[in-house]
XYZ file of C-alpha atoms in Angstrom:
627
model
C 90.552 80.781 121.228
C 91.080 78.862 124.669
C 94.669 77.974 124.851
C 96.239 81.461 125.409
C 100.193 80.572 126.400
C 100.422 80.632 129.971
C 102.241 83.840 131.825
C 104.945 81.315 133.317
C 105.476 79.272 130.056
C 108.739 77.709 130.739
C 111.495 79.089 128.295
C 114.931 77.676 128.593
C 117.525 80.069 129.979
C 120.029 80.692 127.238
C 122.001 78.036 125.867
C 120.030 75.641 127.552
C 117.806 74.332 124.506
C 120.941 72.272 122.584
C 121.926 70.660 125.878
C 117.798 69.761 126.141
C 118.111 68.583 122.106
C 121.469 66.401 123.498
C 120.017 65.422 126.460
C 116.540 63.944 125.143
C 119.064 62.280 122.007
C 120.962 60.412 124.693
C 117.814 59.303 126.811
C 115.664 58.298 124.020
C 118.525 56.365 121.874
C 117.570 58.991 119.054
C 120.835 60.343 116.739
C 120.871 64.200 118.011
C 121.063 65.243 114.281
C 117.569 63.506 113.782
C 116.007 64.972 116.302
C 117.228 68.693 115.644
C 116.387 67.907 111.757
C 112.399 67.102 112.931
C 111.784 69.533 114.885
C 113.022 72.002 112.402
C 110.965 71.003 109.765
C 108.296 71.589 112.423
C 108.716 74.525 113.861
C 112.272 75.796 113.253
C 113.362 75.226 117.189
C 110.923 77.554 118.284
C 108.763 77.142 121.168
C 106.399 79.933 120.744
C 106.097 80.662 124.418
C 104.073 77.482 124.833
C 101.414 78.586 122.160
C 99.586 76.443 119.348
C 100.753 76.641 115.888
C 98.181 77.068 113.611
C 96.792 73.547 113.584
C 97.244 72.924 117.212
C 101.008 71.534 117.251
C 103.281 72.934 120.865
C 106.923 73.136 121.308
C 109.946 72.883 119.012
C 108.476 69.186 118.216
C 105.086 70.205 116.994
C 103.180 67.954 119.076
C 99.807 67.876 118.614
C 96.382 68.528 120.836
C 94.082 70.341 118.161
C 91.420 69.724 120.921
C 92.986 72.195 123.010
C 93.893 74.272 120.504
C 91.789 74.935 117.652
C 90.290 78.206 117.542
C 86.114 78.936 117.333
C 85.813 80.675 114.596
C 84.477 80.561 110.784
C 86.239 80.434 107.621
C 87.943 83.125 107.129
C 87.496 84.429 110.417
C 87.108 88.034 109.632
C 85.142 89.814 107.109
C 82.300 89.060 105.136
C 83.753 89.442 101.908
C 81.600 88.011 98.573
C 84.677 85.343 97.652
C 83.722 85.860 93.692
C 83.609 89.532 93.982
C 81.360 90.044 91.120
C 78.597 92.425 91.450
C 76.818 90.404 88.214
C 76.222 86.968 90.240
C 74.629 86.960 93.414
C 76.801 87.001 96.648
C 78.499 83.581 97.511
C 79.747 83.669 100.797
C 81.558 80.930 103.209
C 80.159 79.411 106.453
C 82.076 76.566 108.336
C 81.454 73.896 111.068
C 84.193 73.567 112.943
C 84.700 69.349 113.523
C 84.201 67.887 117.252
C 87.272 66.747 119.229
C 86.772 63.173 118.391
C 86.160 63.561 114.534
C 89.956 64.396 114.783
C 92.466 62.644 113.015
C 95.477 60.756 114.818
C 97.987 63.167 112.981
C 96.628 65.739 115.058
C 96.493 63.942 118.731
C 100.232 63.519 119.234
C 101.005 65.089 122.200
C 98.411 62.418 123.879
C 100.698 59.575 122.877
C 103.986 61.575 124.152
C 102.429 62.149 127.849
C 101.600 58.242 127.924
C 105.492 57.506 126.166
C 106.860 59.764 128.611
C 104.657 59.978 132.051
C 104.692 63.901 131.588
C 101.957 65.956 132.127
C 100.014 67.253 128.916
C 100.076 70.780 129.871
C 103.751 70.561 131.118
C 104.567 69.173 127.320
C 102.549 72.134 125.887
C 104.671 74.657 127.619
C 107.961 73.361 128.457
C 110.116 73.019 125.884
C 112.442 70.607 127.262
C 109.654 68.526 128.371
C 108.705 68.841 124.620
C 111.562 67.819 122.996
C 111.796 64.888 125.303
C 108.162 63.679 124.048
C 109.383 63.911 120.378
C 112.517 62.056 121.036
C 109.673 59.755 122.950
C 107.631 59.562 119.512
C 110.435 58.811 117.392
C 112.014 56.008 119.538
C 108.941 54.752 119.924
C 108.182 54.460 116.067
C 111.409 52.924 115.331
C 110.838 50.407 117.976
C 107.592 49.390 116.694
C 108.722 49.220 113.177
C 111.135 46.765 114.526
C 114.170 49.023 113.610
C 117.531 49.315 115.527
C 117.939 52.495 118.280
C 121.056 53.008 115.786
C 123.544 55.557 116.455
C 123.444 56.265 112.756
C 120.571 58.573 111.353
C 120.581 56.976 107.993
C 118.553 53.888 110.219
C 115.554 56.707 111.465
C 114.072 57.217 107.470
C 110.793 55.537 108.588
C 110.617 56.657 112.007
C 111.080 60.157 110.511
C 109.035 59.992 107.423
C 105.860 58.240 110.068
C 106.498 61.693 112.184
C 104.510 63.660 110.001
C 101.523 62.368 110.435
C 101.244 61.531 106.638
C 98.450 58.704 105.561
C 100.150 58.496 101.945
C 103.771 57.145 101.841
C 104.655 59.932 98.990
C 103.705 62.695 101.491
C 105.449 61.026 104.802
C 108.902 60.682 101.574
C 108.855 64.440 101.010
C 108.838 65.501 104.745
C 111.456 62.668 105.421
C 113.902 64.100 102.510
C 113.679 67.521 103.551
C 114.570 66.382 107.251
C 117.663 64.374 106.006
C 118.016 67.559 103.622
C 118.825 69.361 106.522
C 120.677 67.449 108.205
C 123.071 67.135 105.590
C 123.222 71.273 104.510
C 123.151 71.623 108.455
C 121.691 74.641 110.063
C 121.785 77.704 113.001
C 119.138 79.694 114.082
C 118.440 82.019 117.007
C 115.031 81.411 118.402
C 112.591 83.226 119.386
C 113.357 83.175 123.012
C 116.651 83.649 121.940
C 117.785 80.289 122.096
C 121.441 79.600 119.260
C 120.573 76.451 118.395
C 123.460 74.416 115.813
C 122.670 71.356 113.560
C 126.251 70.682 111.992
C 126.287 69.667 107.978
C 126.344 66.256 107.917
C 126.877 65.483 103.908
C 127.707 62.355 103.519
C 124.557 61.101 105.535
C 122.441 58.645 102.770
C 119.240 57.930 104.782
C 117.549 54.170 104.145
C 114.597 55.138 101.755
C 114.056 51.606 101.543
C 112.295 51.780 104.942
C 109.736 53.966 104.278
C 107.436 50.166 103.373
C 107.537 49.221 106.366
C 104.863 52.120 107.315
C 102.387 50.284 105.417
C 101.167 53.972 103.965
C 98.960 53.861 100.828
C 100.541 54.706 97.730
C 98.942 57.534 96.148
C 100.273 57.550 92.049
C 100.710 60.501 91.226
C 97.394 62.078 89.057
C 98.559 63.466 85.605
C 96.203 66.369 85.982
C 98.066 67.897 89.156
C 100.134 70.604 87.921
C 102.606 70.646 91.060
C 106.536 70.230 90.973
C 108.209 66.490 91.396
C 109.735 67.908 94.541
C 106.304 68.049 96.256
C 103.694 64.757 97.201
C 100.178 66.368 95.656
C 96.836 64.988 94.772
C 93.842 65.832 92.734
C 91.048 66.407 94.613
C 88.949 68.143 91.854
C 86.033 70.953 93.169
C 82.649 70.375 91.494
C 81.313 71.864 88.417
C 77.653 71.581 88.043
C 74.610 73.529 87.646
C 72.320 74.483 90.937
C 69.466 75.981 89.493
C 68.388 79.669 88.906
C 70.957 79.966 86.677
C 73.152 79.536 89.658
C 76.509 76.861 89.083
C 79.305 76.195 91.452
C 82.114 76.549 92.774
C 84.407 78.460 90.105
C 84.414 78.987 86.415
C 85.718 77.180 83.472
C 88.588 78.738 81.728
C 91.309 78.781 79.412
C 94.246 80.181 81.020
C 96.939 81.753 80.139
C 95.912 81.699 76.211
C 92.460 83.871 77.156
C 94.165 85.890 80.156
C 97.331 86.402 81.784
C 98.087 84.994 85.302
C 99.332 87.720 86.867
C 98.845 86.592 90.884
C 99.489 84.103 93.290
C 97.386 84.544 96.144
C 98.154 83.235 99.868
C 95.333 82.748 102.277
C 94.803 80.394 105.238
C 92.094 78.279 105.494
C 90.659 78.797 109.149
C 89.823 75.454 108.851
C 91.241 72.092 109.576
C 92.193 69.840 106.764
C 89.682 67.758 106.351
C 87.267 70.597 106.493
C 88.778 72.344 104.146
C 88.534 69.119 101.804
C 85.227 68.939 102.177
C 84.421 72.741 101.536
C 86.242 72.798 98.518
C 84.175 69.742 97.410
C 80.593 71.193 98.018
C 79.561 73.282 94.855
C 77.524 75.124 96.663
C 80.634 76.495 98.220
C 83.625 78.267 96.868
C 87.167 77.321 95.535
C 90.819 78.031 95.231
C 93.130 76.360 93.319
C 94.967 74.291 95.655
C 95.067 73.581 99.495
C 98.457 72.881 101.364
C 98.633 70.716 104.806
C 100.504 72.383 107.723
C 102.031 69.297 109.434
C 103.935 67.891 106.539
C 103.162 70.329 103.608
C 100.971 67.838 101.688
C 99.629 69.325 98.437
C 96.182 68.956 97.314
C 94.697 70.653 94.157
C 91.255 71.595 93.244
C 90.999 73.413 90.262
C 93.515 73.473 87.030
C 95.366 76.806 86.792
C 93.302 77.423 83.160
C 90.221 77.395 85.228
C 88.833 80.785 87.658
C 88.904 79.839 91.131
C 86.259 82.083 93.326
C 88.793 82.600 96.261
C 89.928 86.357 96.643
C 87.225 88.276 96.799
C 87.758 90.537 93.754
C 86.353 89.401 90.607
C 89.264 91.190 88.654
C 92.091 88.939 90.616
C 90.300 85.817 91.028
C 90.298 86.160 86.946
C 94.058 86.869 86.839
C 95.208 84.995 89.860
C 96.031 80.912 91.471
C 94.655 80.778 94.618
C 96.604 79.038 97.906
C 95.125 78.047 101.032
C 97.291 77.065 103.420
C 95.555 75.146 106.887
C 95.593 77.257 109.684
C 94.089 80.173 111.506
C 94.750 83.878 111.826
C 94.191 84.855 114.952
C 95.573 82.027 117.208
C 96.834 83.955 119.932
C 100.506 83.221 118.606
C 99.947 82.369 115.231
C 102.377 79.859 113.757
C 103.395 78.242 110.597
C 105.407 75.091 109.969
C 108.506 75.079 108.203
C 107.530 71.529 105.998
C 104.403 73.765 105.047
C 106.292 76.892 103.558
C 108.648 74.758 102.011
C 106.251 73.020 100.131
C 104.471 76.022 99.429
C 107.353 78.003 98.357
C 108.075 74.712 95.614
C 104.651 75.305 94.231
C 104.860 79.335 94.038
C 108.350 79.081 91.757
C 107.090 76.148 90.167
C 103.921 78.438 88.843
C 106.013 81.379 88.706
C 108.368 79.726 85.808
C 105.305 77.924 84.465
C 102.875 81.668 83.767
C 106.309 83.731 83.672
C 105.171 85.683 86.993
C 107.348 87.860 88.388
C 108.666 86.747 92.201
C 107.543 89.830 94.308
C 105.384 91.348 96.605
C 103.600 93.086 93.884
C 102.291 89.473 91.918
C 102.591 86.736 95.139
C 100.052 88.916 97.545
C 98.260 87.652 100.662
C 94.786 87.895 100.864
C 94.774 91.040 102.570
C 96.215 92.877 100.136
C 93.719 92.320 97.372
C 92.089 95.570 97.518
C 87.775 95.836 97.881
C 86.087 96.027 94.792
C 84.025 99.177 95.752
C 83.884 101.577 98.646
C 81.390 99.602 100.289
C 83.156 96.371 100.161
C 86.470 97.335 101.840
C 84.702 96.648 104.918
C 84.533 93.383 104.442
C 87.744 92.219 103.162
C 89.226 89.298 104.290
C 92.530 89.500 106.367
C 94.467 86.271 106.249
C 97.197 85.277 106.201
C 97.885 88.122 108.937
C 100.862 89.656 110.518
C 102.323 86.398 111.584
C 102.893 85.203 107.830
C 106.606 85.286 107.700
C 106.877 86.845 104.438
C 110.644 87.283 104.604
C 111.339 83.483 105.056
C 109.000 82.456 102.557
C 110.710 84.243 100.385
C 114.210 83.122 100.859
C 113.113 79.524 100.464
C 111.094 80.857 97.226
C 114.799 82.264 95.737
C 113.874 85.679 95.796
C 114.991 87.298 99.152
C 114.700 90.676 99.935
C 117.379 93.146 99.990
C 118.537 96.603 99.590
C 118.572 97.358 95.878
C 120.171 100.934 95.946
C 121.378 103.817 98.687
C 119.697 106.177 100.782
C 118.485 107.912 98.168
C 116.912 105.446 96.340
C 113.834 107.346 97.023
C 112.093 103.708 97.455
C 112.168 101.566 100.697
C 111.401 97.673 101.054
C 109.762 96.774 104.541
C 111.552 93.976 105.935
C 112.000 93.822 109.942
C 113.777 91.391 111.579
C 110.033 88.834 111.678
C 112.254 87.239 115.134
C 112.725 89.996 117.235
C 110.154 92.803 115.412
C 106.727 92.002 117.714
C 104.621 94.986 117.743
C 101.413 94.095 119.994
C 98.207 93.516 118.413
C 94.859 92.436 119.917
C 91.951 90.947 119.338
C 93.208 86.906 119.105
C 90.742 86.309 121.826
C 88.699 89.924 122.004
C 88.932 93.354 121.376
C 90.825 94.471 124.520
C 93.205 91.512 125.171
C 96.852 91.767 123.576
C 97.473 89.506 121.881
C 100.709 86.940 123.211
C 104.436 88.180 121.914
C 105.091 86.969 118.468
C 107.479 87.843 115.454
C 106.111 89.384 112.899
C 106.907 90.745 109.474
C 104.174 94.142 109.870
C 105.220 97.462 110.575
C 102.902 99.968 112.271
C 102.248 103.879 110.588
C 101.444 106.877 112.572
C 100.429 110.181 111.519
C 103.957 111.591 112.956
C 107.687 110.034 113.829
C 106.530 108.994 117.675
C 105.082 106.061 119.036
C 102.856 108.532 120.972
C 101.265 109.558 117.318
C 97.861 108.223 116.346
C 97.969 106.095 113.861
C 96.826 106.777 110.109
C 93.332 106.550 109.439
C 91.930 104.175 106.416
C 88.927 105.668 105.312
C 88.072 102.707 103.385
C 87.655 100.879 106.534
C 85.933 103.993 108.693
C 84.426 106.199 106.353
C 83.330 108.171 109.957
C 86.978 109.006 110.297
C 87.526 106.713 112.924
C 90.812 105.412 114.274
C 92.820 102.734 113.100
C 93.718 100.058 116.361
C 96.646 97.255 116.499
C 93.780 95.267 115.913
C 95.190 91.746 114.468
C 92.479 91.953 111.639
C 92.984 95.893 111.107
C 94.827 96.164 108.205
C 94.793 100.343 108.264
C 98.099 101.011 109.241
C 99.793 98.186 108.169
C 102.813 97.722 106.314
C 104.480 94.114 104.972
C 107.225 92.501 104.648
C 108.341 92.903 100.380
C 105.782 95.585 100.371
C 107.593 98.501 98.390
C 106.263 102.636 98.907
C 107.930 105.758 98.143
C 109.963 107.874 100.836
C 108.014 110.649 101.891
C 110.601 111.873 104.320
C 112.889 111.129 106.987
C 113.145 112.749 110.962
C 115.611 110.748 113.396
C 114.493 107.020 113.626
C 111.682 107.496 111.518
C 110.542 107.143 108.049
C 108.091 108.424 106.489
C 106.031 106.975 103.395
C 102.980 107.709 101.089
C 100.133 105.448 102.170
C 96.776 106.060 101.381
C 96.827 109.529 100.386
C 98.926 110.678 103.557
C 102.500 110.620 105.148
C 102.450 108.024 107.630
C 105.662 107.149 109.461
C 107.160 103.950 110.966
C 109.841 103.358 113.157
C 113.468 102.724 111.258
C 116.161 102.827 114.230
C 119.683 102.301 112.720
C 121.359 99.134 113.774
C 117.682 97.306 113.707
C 115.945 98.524 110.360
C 112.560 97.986 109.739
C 113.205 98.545 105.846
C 115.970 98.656 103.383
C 116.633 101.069 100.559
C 115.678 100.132 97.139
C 114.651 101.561 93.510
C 111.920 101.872 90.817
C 109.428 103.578 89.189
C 106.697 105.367 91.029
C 103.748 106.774 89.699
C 102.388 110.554 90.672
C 99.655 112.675 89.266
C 99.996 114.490 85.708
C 101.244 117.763 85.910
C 97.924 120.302 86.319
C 95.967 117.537 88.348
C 95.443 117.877 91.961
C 94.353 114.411 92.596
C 93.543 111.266 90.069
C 91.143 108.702 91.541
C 92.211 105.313 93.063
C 90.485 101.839 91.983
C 90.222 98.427 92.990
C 89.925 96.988 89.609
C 91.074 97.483 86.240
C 88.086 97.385 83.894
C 87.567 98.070 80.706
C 85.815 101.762 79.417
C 82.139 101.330 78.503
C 82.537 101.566 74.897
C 84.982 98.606 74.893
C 81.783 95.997 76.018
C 80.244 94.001 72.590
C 76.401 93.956 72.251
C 75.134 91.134 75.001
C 77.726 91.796 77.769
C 76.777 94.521 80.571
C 78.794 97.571 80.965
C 80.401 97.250 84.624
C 80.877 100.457 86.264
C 84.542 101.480 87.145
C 84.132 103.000 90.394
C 86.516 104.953 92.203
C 87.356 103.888 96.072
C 86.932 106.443 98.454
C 90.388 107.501 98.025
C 92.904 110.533 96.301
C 96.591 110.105 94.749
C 97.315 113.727 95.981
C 99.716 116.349 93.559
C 102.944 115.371 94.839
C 102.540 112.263 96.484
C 104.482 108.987 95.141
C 103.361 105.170 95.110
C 105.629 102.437 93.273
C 104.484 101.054 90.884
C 103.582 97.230 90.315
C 102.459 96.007 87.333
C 100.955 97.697 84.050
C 97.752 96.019 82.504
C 94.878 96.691 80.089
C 91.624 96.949 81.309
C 89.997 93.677 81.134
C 86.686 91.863 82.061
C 86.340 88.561 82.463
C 82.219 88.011 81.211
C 81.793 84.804 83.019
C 78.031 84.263 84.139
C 76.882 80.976 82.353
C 77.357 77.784 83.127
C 79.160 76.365 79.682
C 81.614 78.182 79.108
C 81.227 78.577 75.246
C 79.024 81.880 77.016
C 82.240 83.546 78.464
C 83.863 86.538 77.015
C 87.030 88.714 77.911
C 86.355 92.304 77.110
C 89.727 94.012 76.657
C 89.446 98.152 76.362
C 92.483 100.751 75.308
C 92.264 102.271 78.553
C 95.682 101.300 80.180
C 96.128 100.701 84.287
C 98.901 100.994 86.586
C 99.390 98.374 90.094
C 100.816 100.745 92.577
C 100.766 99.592 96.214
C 98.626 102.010 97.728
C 98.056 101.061 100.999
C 98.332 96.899 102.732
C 96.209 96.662 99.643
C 97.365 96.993 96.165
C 95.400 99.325 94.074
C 95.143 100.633 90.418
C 94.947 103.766 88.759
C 94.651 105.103 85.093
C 97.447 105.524 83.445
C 96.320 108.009 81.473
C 96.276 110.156 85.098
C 99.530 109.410 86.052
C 103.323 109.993 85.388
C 105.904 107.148 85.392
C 109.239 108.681 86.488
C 112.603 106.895 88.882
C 111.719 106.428 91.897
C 115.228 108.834 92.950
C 114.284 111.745 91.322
């Protein structure tokens, strides 16, 4: 990626960035409460240091130059992973053309129009925050004027102007980012930034913004399709992926199904698209392709779904989750060099995830609502190539607030569990690789912790034979997910020296850095799972299938093979979710062909490593996690 944040990006000294949020107000004619509203919808005040958000948006006002911004890279940018993980079919794997500069939409151009509004220098608005917040207040003054509104003192009069800011081309869309933004501004809100900027929106309740204005935009209705299982709270379309035969036997791009009667939903998967939007509409809708279920827009959290939840989505890269699992791309890309989210887009997202939550009665944790990276390889040799979105710049602790199911300390010290959860603002452990191998990557929150073979910095850290099977080191790579830790992600206490704790992770101790007064993890309580008493090690999986003798006459025996590594005597890993082995037999194009083959053999979910993993119950013990 080209637009690395420059060395001198501008940052406001403190308490600088409300007077710039006061100042543009009063220069522009904009009501100060409108302005702080939109551009925390966008970006939550942050600047970022002058780096792109994820689709190309600078500054605390999201403006837009995707030109500049928008990273070189693939789908999925790393790995090579077979997205319907099913060693039956032949390999289906994703290849994307990135679109040229001027196939771009308008919604993504924005910060062009602010450097004509305002006479300020495109690069200065990328980097400068106050020079960005000025070409927002810029935008929205110049929307009201041209939708012949009043500069009114009174934010009730800026619906339109605010609702047009998102760059939505459907007025149902440009409502819901429009609400939320007069949501805030009611419920108020304070934030330190990232630079460490307090910013303060006070409530305003009684504000009752014109929703009668939003006709004036002259945006195309889009009625709402009765087969888009979304909640009312979020603008979403049907944009159905194809279903039809290719020859060879060969059909694309998921599978028919009758969820939850013929399996149980047990995941929610969240990966980014490393694509733009209208890419990823187009992938989505080539059946020689693959699928997910549905695909969410970053600059105004637009909805769009492909597949119904009954039906098998080919998305993770794991034939045993895509079969139990809703799949949710989100736009963006990994490995900007400051990877950023907007706020309309995990709000929207966050809707959808405890709207299917209540809907398939799935429970709201880190163990059933899993990024991409931790859906564990299928077989040794397909760790390797595992995909790694959404990252260490997902802020997994925030999404989860807004989802109703924060995380927090659920018993004392001696628990004998521990919940990662840094502080995602001012955590920012340095990885590399967002432009090559060598470069660090810029500062950036983040909600990862990094595990070393002993309580130093100065300690390698773990290896992940999975990923090296020559014993090789693990790096701060971006896309290494070896010695990783999440945010929500919950392992068993394996010991404690000074500021450092110690958990099981992939067969070993490996310790991360817990400082009292800025913990990287809070206490908390469960069961874990360890060995049966007389066994020195019981083998680790990355699916839970059936035992041979469970598979009826006409359906192929899949092997259950181990992953290359040990749950050692006396090691600890909590534990997840409980399941029967299951197959999903899905190789035919009508579906009258498919078959779930269900066994006796019972598995356990235990979070293993970044990647969740499975083991027999039948080899394990279930005991409190405190004892």
């Amino acid at each position: 990626m080209s637009a690395t944040p420059s060395a001198t990006a501008d940052a406001p000294r403190s308490g600088t960035l409300q007077r710039a949020f006061a100042d543009a107000a009063e220069e522009f004619g904009v009501p100060e409460s409108v302005l702080l509203g939109v551009s925390y919808l966008e970006s939550r005040w942050d600047g970022h240091r002058g780096a792109p958000s994820v689709t190309g948006g600078y500054g605390p006002m999201h403006l837009t130059d995707a030109r500049t911004a928008i990273a070189e890279a693939p789908h999925h940018s790393h790995g090579e992973e077979d997205a319907r993980g099913d060693a039956t079919r032949p390999a289906r794997t994703v290849d994307v053309k990135l679109p040229e500069p001027s196939e771009l939409p308008a919604r993504l151009r924005t910060l062009d129009r602010a450097a004509a509004l305002t006479g300020l220098p495109a690069a200065e608005l990328r980097r400068d925050e106050r020079a960005n917040i000025r070409g927002g207040a810029a935008l929205l003054a110049d929307a009201q004027r041209r939708l012949g509104l009043p500069k009114s003192d009174d934010p009730a009069q800026w619906y339109a102007a605010v609702a047009g800011y998102s760059g939505a081309d459907d007025a149902r869309s440009a409502a819901v980012f429009a609400d939320d933004v007069f949501g805030v501004i009611r419920e108020g809100e304070r934030r330190t930034t990232g630079s460490g900027q307090r910013v303060v929106l006070e409530a305003d309740p009684g504000v009752a913004p014109r929703t009668g204005q939003l006709p004036a935009l002259g945006l195309r209705e889009a009625p709402r399709d009765e087969r888009v299982e979304c909640p009312r709270s979020v603008a979403c379309e049907w944009v159905p992926a194809p279903y039809q035969e290719l020859g060879d036997g060969d059909y694309g791009n998921h599978d028919k199904g009758n969820r939850p009667e013929s399996q149980r939903i047990d995941y929610i998967v969240i990966h980014d698209t490393e694509a733009t939007w209208d890419t990823t509409l187009k992938l989505v809708q080539d059946p020689t392709y693959v699928s997910w279920h549905y695909s969410l827009r970053s600059s105004d959290g637009h909805i769009a779904q492909h597949l119904p939840a009954k039906d098998v989505g080919w998305h993770a890269g794991n034939w045993y989750v895509n079969a139990k699992s809703v799949g949710l791309e989100h736009e963006g890309f990994l490995a900007t060099p400051d990877a950023w989210y907007t706020e309309a887009m995990y709000r929207t997202s966050a809707r959808l995830v405890r709207y299917l939550a209540r809907r398939y009665d799935i429970p709201l944790d880190r163990q059933h609502i899993i990024g991409h990276d931790n859906v564990p390889g299928t077989t040794g040799g397909s760790i390797r190539g595992m995909h790694t979105d959404p990252g260490p710049y997902w802020d997994w602790a925030h999404y989860f607030r807004l989802i109703g199911a924060p995380f927090h300390a659920t018993a004392g010290p001696d628990g004998g569990l521990v919940t990662i959860r840094p502080d995602y603002r001012t955590h920012q452990p340095v990885y590399t690789g967002c432009e090559d191998p060598q470069t660090a990557c810029a500062p950036h929150g983040s909600g990862a912790v990094r595990l070393h073979t002993g309580p130093s910095e100065d300690a390698p850290l773990v290896k992940d034979i999975g990923l090296r099977p020559d014993g090789g080191a693990s790096t701060p790579g971006v896309n290494d997910t070896g010695a990783r830790a999440s945010t929500g992600q919950q392992f068993a206490v394996a010991g404690r020296e000074g500021e450092w704790t110690a958990i099981w992770y992939l067969g070993q101790k490996a310790w991360f850095h817990d400082p009292a007064g800025r913990r990287t993890a809070v206490p908390a309580r469960g069961p874990v799972v360890t060995p049966k008493p007389g066994l020195s090690e019981v083998p680790v999986y990355g699916r839970a299938y059936p035992e041979s003798t469970a598979y009826p006459a006409g359906v192929p025996v899949q092997s259950i093979s181990p992953l290359p590594y040990k749950l050692l005597a006396g090691q600890r890993y909590a534990l997840g979710l409980r399941t029967p082995g299951e197959y999903l037999w899905a190789t035919t194009f009508d579906p009258a062909g498919h078959r779930v083959v269900r066994g006796e053999e019972t598995y356990y979910q235990i979070q293993f490593g970044h990647r969740v993993a499975f083991v027999k119950a039948s080899d394990v013990t279930v005991r409190p996690s405190g004892r």
